[in-house]
Amino acid sequence: MLMRIVLKSIMIFLFLLLYSLIALSIMALPAGRVRKRARLTRNVMFFARLGLHVLGIRMFSRLQKRKGIRPRAVNYLIIANHLSYTDILIVGALMPSVFITSVELKHTFPLGMLAWLGGSIFVERRSPAGLKQEISEIEQVLAEGTSVALFPEGTTSDGDTVRPFKNSLISAAISSGSSLLPVCIRYTMVNGRPVGTHNRDQVYYYGGTTFFEHLPRLLKLKTIEVECIVLRPISTHQHHSRKDLATKAHALISAAYHRLPSGSHRATGAIRGTTDEHR
């Protein structure tokens, strides 16, 4: 177990070093803002998939309605439930996207640095004055054709339920005409055993636990299995209220999260570190 932690730590260091060097190179290129952002999001997607492999996370992804989802042709405001910092790798592996995160995370090493290198948008929800400008920035990114990813619970949870969604930032999707893409994340197995109250804290990151307190727990694990269910898009043209949109997205994600992993809920494919979305 100690050897596994050491080997994973070395791999993570090399992974972060390469990710940072490439991101800094992209930022230094004499290119426009939109082109730089596109390259940064593709860099995030590549390293998110690689990161899943390094951590031994096997992601099963399923599109609930393939016909209406075109991740390469259409951009979305991606809405997902939040259980751990590994959720960022899971959502990041789906499609190129810019993440919305808190200003608190910006000052948390190394997560804040990694988010900045990925082109993340940092928001302060408690500041009404700054929120308007941040919504405008999100709207601009969406209008330029880039998907944006948001964890609207505002924090992680212990997995008992999906917390209520904060809806203020969803107004950016309405003003830009972008659809919401609800995504349900469910961790199902840890070292071959179903996730429950006895082992969830090895993966779930919540409460007063610090990042460096939790990371060794994660690195001890040999395998983690997670379902990523991409639900049907929600058109903002049919819902003009951000509250209605948040309620609809929450209902879809919560229903998928609490559904038992029966035959109708099985993933259609799984590759460690990647997804089956384009097969």
mmCIF file of C-alpha atoms in Angstrom:
data_model
loop_
_atom_site.group_PDB
_atom_site.id
_atom_site.type_symbol
_atom_site.label_atom_id
_atom_site.label_comp_id
_atom_site.label_asym_id
_atom_site.label_seq_id
_atom_site.Cartn_x
_atom_site.Cartn_y
_atom_site.Cartn_z
ATOM 1 C CA MET A 1 0.000 0.000 0.000
ATOM 2 C CA LEU A 2 2.859 2.364 0.823
ATOM 3 C CA MET A 3 4.480 1.592 -2.523
ATOM 4 C CA ARG A 4 1.196 2.396 -4.278
ATOM 5 C CA ILE A 5 1.060 5.793 -2.569
ATOM 6 C CA VAL A 6 4.678 6.537 -3.491
ATOM 7 C CA LEU A 7 4.255 5.500 -7.131
ATOM 8 C CA LYS A 8 1.009 7.437 -7.517
ATOM 9 C CA SER A 9 2.569 10.488 -5.875
ATOM 10 C CA ILE A 10 5.452 10.421 -8.353
ATOM 11 C CA MET A 11 3.059 10.006 -11.277
ATOM 12 C CA ILE A 12 0.876 12.858 -10.024
ATOM 13 C CA PHE A 13 3.901 15.135 -9.680
ATOM 14 C CA LEU A 14 4.976 14.412 -13.262
ATOM 15 C CA PHE A 15 1.369 14.733 -14.419
ATOM 16 C CA LEU A 16 0.971 18.160 -12.787
ATOM 17 C CA LEU A 17 4.331 19.348 -14.052
ATOM 18 C CA LEU A 18 3.532 18.448 -17.660
ATOM 19 C CA TYR A 19 0.001 19.857 -17.394
ATOM 20 C CA SER A 20 1.332 23.145 -16.011
ATOM 21 C CA LEU A 21 4.082 23.492 -18.608
ATOM 22 C CA ILE A 22 1.677 22.932 -21.496
ATOM 23 C CA ALA A 23 -0.914 25.319 -20.024
ATOM 24 C CA LEU A 24 1.698 28.041 -19.484
ATOM 25 C CA SER A 25 2.931 27.537 -23.050
ATOM 26 C CA ILE A 26 -0.608 27.987 -24.350
ATOM 27 C CA MET A 27 -1.028 31.167 -22.304
ATOM 28 C CA ALA A 28 2.228 32.536 -23.717
ATOM 29 C CA LEU A 29 1.227 31.961 -27.333
ATOM 30 C CA PRO A 30 0.428 35.051 -29.453
ATOM 31 C CA ALA A 31 -3.176 33.982 -30.028
ATOM 32 C CA GLY A 32 -6.581 35.497 -29.338
ATOM 33 C CA ARG A 33 -8.531 34.914 -26.141
ATOM 34 C CA VAL A 34 -11.025 32.497 -27.708
ATOM 35 C CA ARG A 35 -8.334 30.387 -29.362
ATOM 36 C CA LYS A 36 -6.287 30.234 -26.167
ATOM 37 C CA ARG A 37 -9.332 29.198 -24.176
ATOM 38 C CA ALA A 38 -10.142 26.449 -26.682
ATOM 39 C CA ARG A 39 -6.621 25.071 -26.382
ATOM 40 C CA LEU A 40 -6.696 25.266 -22.586
ATOM 41 C CA THR A 41 -9.986 23.348 -22.416
ATOM 42 C CA ARG A 42 -8.652 20.633 -24.726
ATOM 43 C CA ASN A 43 -5.577 20.423 -22.512
ATOM 44 C CA VAL A 44 -7.829 20.018 -19.473
ATOM 45 C CA MET A 45 -9.814 17.236 -21.167
ATOM 46 C CA PHE A 46 -6.666 15.334 -22.150
ATOM 47 C CA PHE A 47 -5.149 15.535 -18.678
ATOM 48 C CA ALA A 48 -8.493 14.825 -16.975
ATOM 49 C CA ARG A 49 -8.654 11.511 -18.807
ATOM 50 C CA LEU A 50 -5.024 10.816 -18.009
ATOM 51 C CA GLY A 51 -5.623 11.768 -14.372
ATOM 52 C CA LEU A 52 -8.446 9.242 -14.063
ATOM 53 C CA HIS A 53 -6.060 6.564 -15.276
ATOM 54 C CA VAL A 54 -3.324 7.617 -12.840
ATOM 55 C CA LEU A 55 -5.748 7.485 -9.890
ATOM 56 C CA GLY A 56 -7.224 4.137 -10.928
ATOM 57 C CA ILE A 57 -10.666 5.614 -11.556
ATOM 58 C CA ARG A 58 -12.756 3.681 -14.061
ATOM 59 C CA MET A 59 -15.502 5.912 -15.413
ATOM 60 C CA PHE A 60 -18.646 4.414 -16.904
ATOM 61 C CA SER A 61 -20.390 7.074 -18.963
ATOM 62 C CA ARG A 62 -23.839 6.888 -20.502
ATOM 63 C CA LEU A 63 -25.861 9.321 -22.549
ATOM 64 C CA GLN A 64 -29.505 9.160 -21.559
ATOM 65 C CA LYS A 65 -30.578 10.623 -24.880
ATOM 66 C CA ARG A 66 -27.894 10.459 -27.558
ATOM 67 C CA LYS A 67 -29.928 12.133 -30.297
ATOM 68 C CA GLY A 68 -30.115 15.530 -28.601
ATOM 69 C CA ILE A 69 -26.545 15.700 -27.299
ATOM 70 C CA ARG A 70 -23.780 16.889 -29.608
ATOM 71 C CA PRO A 71 -20.763 17.696 -27.419
ATOM 72 C CA ARG A 72 -18.527 18.594 -30.366
ATOM 73 C CA ALA A 73 -21.066 20.734 -32.194
ATOM 74 C CA VAL A 74 -22.986 22.460 -29.396
ATOM 75 C CA ASN A 75 -21.816 24.096 -26.189
ATOM 76 C CA TYR A 76 -23.659 23.795 -22.889
ATOM 77 C CA LEU A 77 -23.806 25.028 -19.341
ATOM 78 C CA ILE A 78 -22.957 21.701 -17.710
ATOM 79 C CA ILE A 79 -24.669 21.176 -14.347
ATOM 80 C CA ALA A 80 -23.359 18.381 -12.092
ATOM 81 C CA ASN A 81 -23.681 17.194 -8.508
ATOM 82 C CA HIS A 82 -20.545 17.448 -6.383
ATOM 83 C CA LEU A 83 -18.951 14.825 -4.120
ATOM 84 C CA SER A 84 -15.183 15.190 -4.436
ATOM 85 C CA TYR A 85 -12.386 17.064 -6.210
ATOM 86 C CA THR A 86 -12.168 14.034 -8.524
ATOM 87 C CA ASP A 87 -15.507 15.200 -9.978
ATOM 88 C CA ILE A 88 -13.475 17.807 -11.862
ATOM 89 C CA LEU A 89 -11.615 15.044 -13.692
ATOM 90 C CA ILE A 90 -14.869 13.240 -14.452
ATOM 91 C CA VAL A 91 -16.671 16.261 -15.909
ATOM 92 C CA GLY A 92 -13.473 17.477 -17.547
ATOM 93 C CA ALA A 93 -13.106 14.151 -19.358
ATOM 94 C CA LEU A 94 -16.528 14.469 -21.003
ATOM 95 C CA MET A 95 -15.893 17.451 -23.269
ATOM 96 C CA PRO A 96 -13.751 20.609 -23.423
ATOM 97 C CA SER A 97 -15.186 23.062 -20.918
ATOM 98 C CA VAL A 98 -14.353 25.988 -18.652
ATOM 99 C CA PHE A 99 -15.031 25.380 -14.963
ATOM 100 C CA ILE A 100 -16.716 27.812 -12.604
ATOM 101 C CA THR A 101 -15.225 27.673 -9.134
ATOM 102 C CA SER A 102 -15.084 29.748 -5.975
ATOM 103 C CA VAL A 103 -12.552 32.409 -5.079
ATOM 104 C CA GLU A 104 -11.795 30.345 -1.958
ATOM 105 C CA LEU A 105 -10.459 27.556 -4.158
ATOM 106 C CA LYS A 106 -8.296 30.052 -6.022
ATOM 107 C CA HIS A 107 -6.197 30.432 -2.883
ATOM 108 C CA THR A 108 -6.072 26.685 -2.111
ATOM 109 C CA PHE A 109 -2.842 25.084 -3.298
ATOM 110 C CA PRO A 110 -2.576 23.197 -5.624
ATOM 111 C CA LEU A 111 -6.227 23.125 -6.701
ATOM 112 C CA GLY A 112 -6.420 26.880 -7.248
ATOM 113 C CA MET A 113 -3.320 26.915 -9.422
ATOM 114 C CA LEU A 114 -4.593 24.003 -11.522
ATOM 115 C CA ALA A 115 -7.962 25.705 -11.966
ATOM 116 C CA TRP A 116 -6.285 28.940 -13.079
ATOM 117 C CA LEU A 117 -4.134 27.045 -15.589
ATOM 118 C CA GLY A 118 -7.319 25.511 -16.979
ATOM 119 C CA GLY A 119 -8.882 28.905 -17.609
ATOM 120 C CA SER A 120 -11.455 28.588 -14.821
ATOM 121 C CA ILE A 121 -13.802 31.425 -13.913
ATOM 122 C CA PHE A 122 -13.579 32.319 -10.205
ATOM 123 C CA VAL A 123 -16.760 33.636 -8.604
ATOM 124 C CA GLU A 124 -17.695 35.153 -5.257
ATOM 125 C CA ARG A 125 -21.371 34.320 -4.764
ATOM 126 C CA ARG A 126 -21.528 36.309 -1.518
ATOM 127 C CA SER A 127 -20.742 39.570 -3.315
ATOM 128 C CA PRO A 128 -23.802 40.843 -5.237
ATOM 129 C CA ALA A 129 -21.726 43.622 -6.787
ATOM 130 C CA GLY A 130 -19.148 41.259 -8.244
ATOM 131 C CA LEU A 131 -21.678 38.586 -9.166
ATOM 132 C CA LYS A 132 -23.166 40.638 -11.989
ATOM 133 C CA GLN A 133 -19.766 40.990 -13.639
ATOM 134 C CA GLU A 134 -19.016 37.285 -13.174
ATOM 135 C CA ILE A 135 -22.338 36.308 -14.761
ATOM 136 C CA SER A 136 -21.475 38.562 -17.688
ATOM 137 C CA GLU A 137 -18.117 36.780 -18.062
ATOM 138 C CA ILE A 138 -19.804 33.359 -18.054
ATOM 139 C CA GLU A 139 -22.344 34.602 -20.596
ATOM 140 C CA GLN A 140 -19.525 35.782 -22.861
ATOM 141 C CA VAL A 141 -17.722 32.425 -22.706
ATOM 142 C CA LEU A 142 -20.952 30.605 -23.573
ATOM 143 C CA ALA A 143 -21.745 33.050 -26.374
ATOM 144 C CA GLU A 144 -18.295 32.430 -27.861
ATOM 145 C CA GLY A 145 -19.106 28.726 -28.196
ATOM 146 C CA THR A 146 -17.310 27.199 -25.205
ATOM 147 C CA SER A 147 -19.041 24.896 -22.731
ATOM 148 C CA VAL A 148 -18.974 25.941 -19.080
ATOM 149 C CA ALA A 149 -19.146 23.489 -16.154
ATOM 150 C CA LEU A 150 -20.817 24.359 -12.854
ATOM 151 C CA PHE A 151 -21.357 22.500 -9.567
ATOM 152 C CA PRO A 152 -24.461 24.424 -8.410
ATOM 153 C CA GLU A 153 -24.605 22.860 -4.943
ATOM 154 C CA GLY A 154 -21.784 25.260 -4.161
ATOM 155 C CA THR A 155 -19.938 22.654 -2.087
ATOM 156 C CA THR A 156 -19.366 18.922 -1.825
ATOM 157 C CA SER A 157 -21.587 16.595 0.195
ATOM 158 C CA ASP A 158 -21.429 13.247 1.998
ATOM 159 C CA GLY A 159 -23.426 11.611 -0.781
ATOM 160 C CA ASP A 160 -26.645 11.020 1.158
ATOM 161 C CA THR A 161 -28.516 13.330 -1.176
ATOM 162 C CA VAL A 162 -28.076 16.009 -3.836
ATOM 163 C CA ARG A 163 -28.071 19.391 -2.113
ATOM 164 C CA PRO A 164 -30.337 22.211 -3.366
ATOM 165 C CA PHE A 165 -28.919 24.110 -6.333
ATOM 166 C CA LYS A 166 -27.936 27.755 -6.205
ATOM 167 C CA ASN A 167 -29.397 29.349 -9.322
ATOM 168 C CA SER A 168 -27.835 32.805 -9.746
ATOM 169 C CA LEU A 169 -25.176 31.749 -12.287
ATOM 170 C CA ILE A 170 -27.706 29.863 -14.411
ATOM 171 C CA SER A 171 -28.980 33.205 -15.690
ATOM 172 C CA ALA A 172 -25.879 33.286 -17.945
ATOM 173 C CA ALA A 173 -27.285 30.337 -19.893
ATOM 174 C CA ILE A 174 -30.600 32.130 -20.373
ATOM 175 C CA SER A 175 -29.032 35.330 -21.672
ATOM 176 C CA SER A 176 -26.641 33.458 -23.997
ATOM 177 C CA GLY A 177 -29.298 31.037 -25.258
ATOM 178 C CA SER A 178 -27.268 27.984 -24.190
ATOM 179 C CA SER A 179 -28.949 24.784 -23.035
ATOM 180 C CA LEU A 180 -28.256 23.195 -19.665
ATOM 181 C CA LEU A 181 -26.667 19.741 -19.709
ATOM 182 C CA PRO A 182 -27.371 17.919 -16.419
ATOM 183 C CA VAL A 183 -24.744 15.346 -15.417
ATOM 184 C CA CYS A 184 -25.151 12.860 -12.565
ATOM 185 C CA ILE A 185 -21.999 11.575 -10.844
ATOM 186 C CA ARG A 186 -22.282 8.403 -8.746
ATOM 187 C CA TYR A 187 -19.318 6.597 -7.232
ATOM 188 C CA THR A 188 -20.326 2.928 -7.146
ATOM 189 C CA MET A 189 -17.309 0.809 -6.164
ATOM 190 C CA VAL A 190 -14.146 1.273 -4.094
ATOM 191 C CA ASN A 191 -11.575 -1.529 -4.306
ATOM 192 C CA GLY A 192 -14.277 -3.841 -5.624
ATOM 193 C CA ARG A 193 -16.747 -3.086 -2.827
ATOM 194 C CA PRO A 194 -19.947 -1.018 -3.130
ATOM 195 C CA VAL A 195 -19.670 2.545 -1.859
ATOM 196 C CA GLY A 196 -21.341 2.998 1.521
ATOM 197 C CA THR A 197 -20.947 4.815 4.810
ATOM 198 C CA HIS A 198 -18.034 2.505 5.711
ATOM 199 C CA ASN A 199 -15.812 3.553 2.795
ATOM 200 C CA ARG A 200 -17.227 6.683 1.153
ATOM 201 C CA ASP A 201 -14.867 9.023 3.021
ATOM 202 C CA GLN A 202 -11.990 7.503 1.065
ATOM 203 C CA VAL A 203 -13.407 9.186 -2.046
ATOM 204 C CA TYR A 204 -15.890 11.836 -0.928
ATOM 205 C CA TYR A 205 -14.288 15.113 0.117
ATOM 206 C CA TYR A 206 -16.474 17.136 2.456
ATOM 207 C CA GLY A 207 -16.743 18.714 5.874
ATOM 208 C CA GLY A 208 -13.640 20.079 7.565
ATOM 209 C CA THR A 209 -11.174 17.676 5.938
ATOM 210 C CA THR A 210 -8.330 19.440 4.146
ATOM 211 C CA PHE A 211 -7.084 18.441 0.705
ATOM 212 C CA PHE A 212 -3.767 17.127 2.006
ATOM 213 C CA GLU A 213 -5.544 15.145 4.739
ATOM 214 C CA HIS A 214 -7.819 13.489 2.202
ATOM 215 C CA LEU A 215 -5.395 12.856 -0.669
ATOM 216 C CA PRO A 216 -3.491 9.976 1.042
ATOM 217 C CA ARG A 217 -6.816 8.148 1.538
ATOM 218 C CA LEU A 218 -7.492 8.391 -2.171
ATOM 219 C CA LEU A 219 -3.985 7.323 -3.168
ATOM 220 C CA LYS A 220 -4.257 4.160 -1.046
ATOM 221 C CA LEU A 221 -7.101 2.906 -3.217
ATOM 222 C CA LYS A 222 -6.422 0.449 -6.002
ATOM 223 C CA THR A 223 -9.606 0.990 -8.008
ATOM 224 C CA ILE A 224 -12.597 3.325 -8.018
ATOM 225 C CA GLU A 225 -15.634 2.925 -10.255
ATOM 226 C CA VAL A 226 -17.918 5.840 -11.032
ATOM 227 C CA GLU A 227 -21.002 6.275 -13.170
ATOM 228 C CA CYS A 228 -21.314 9.495 -15.137
ATOM 229 C CA ILE A 229 -24.823 9.788 -16.542
ATOM 230 C CA VAL A 230 -25.305 12.572 -19.076
ATOM 231 C CA LEU A 231 -28.991 13.461 -18.944
ATOM 232 C CA ARG A 232 -31.112 15.093 -21.608
ATOM 233 C CA PRO A 233 -30.381 18.790 -22.265
ATOM 234 C CA ILE A 234 -32.755 21.417 -20.902
ATOM 235 C CA SER A 235 -33.577 24.219 -23.313
ATOM 236 C CA THR A 236 -33.451 27.687 -21.795
ATOM 237 C CA HIS A 237 -35.932 28.831 -24.443
ATOM 238 C CA GLN A 238 -38.633 26.766 -22.729
ATOM 239 C CA HIS A 239 -37.756 27.896 -19.199
ATOM 240 C CA HIS A 240 -37.292 31.628 -18.753
ATOM 241 C CA SER A 241 -36.733 31.498 -14.998
ATOM 242 C CA ARG A 242 -33.337 30.520 -13.581
ATOM 243 C CA LYS A 243 -35.173 29.064 -10.582
ATOM 244 C CA ASP A 244 -37.256 26.816 -12.840
ATOM 245 C CA LEU A 245 -34.132 25.690 -14.693
ATOM 246 C CA ALA A 246 -32.319 24.908 -11.449
ATOM 247 C CA THR A 247 -35.337 22.991 -10.128
ATOM 248 C CA LYS A 248 -35.623 20.968 -13.344
ATOM 249 C CA ALA A 249 -31.896 20.141 -13.432
ATOM 250 C CA HIS A 250 -31.898 19.203 -9.748
ATOM 251 C CA ALA A 251 -34.892 16.896 -10.204
ATOM 252 C CA LEU A 252 -33.247 15.061 -13.119
ATOM 253 C CA ILE A 253 -29.876 14.670 -11.400
ATOM 254 C CA SER A 254 -31.401 13.696 -8.059
ATOM 255 C CA ALA A 255 -33.625 11.056 -9.688
ATOM 256 C CA ALA A 256 -30.640 9.549 -11.531
ATOM 257 C CA TYR A 257 -28.484 9.681 -8.397
ATOM 258 C CA HIS A 258 -30.965 7.813 -6.208
ATOM 259 C CA ARG A 259 -31.927 5.259 -8.848
ATOM 260 C CA LEU A 260 -30.649 1.786 -8.081
ATOM 261 C CA PRO A 261 -27.925 0.527 -10.450
ATOM 262 C CA SER A 262 -30.247 -1.920 -12.163
ATOM 263 C CA GLY A 263 -30.200 -3.190 -15.737
ATOM 264 C CA SER A 264 -31.789 -0.034 -17.135
ATOM 265 C CA HIS A 265 -29.142 2.027 -15.405
ATOM 266 C CA ARG A 266 -25.996 0.214 -16.574
ATOM 267 C CA ALA A 267 -23.340 2.160 -18.401
ATOM 268 C CA THR A 268 -22.847 1.406 -22.076
ATOM 269 C CA GLY A 269 -19.070 1.441 -21.970
ATOM 270 C CA ALA A 270 -16.093 1.975 -19.750
ATOM 271 C CA ILE A 271 -12.456 2.735 -20.312
ATOM 272 C CA ARG A 272 -10.221 3.728 -17.449
ATOM 273 C CA GLY A 273 -9.428 7.373 -17.937
ATOM 274 C CA THR A 274 -11.815 7.960 -20.853
ATOM 275 C CA THR A 275 -15.493 7.879 -21.714
ATOM 276 C CA ASP A 276 -17.694 6.253 -24.311
ATOM 277 C CA GLU A 277 -19.445 9.429 -25.437
ATOM 278 C CA HIS A 278 -18.177 9.459 -29.038
ATOM 279 C CA ARG A 279 -18.392 5.756 -29.796
#
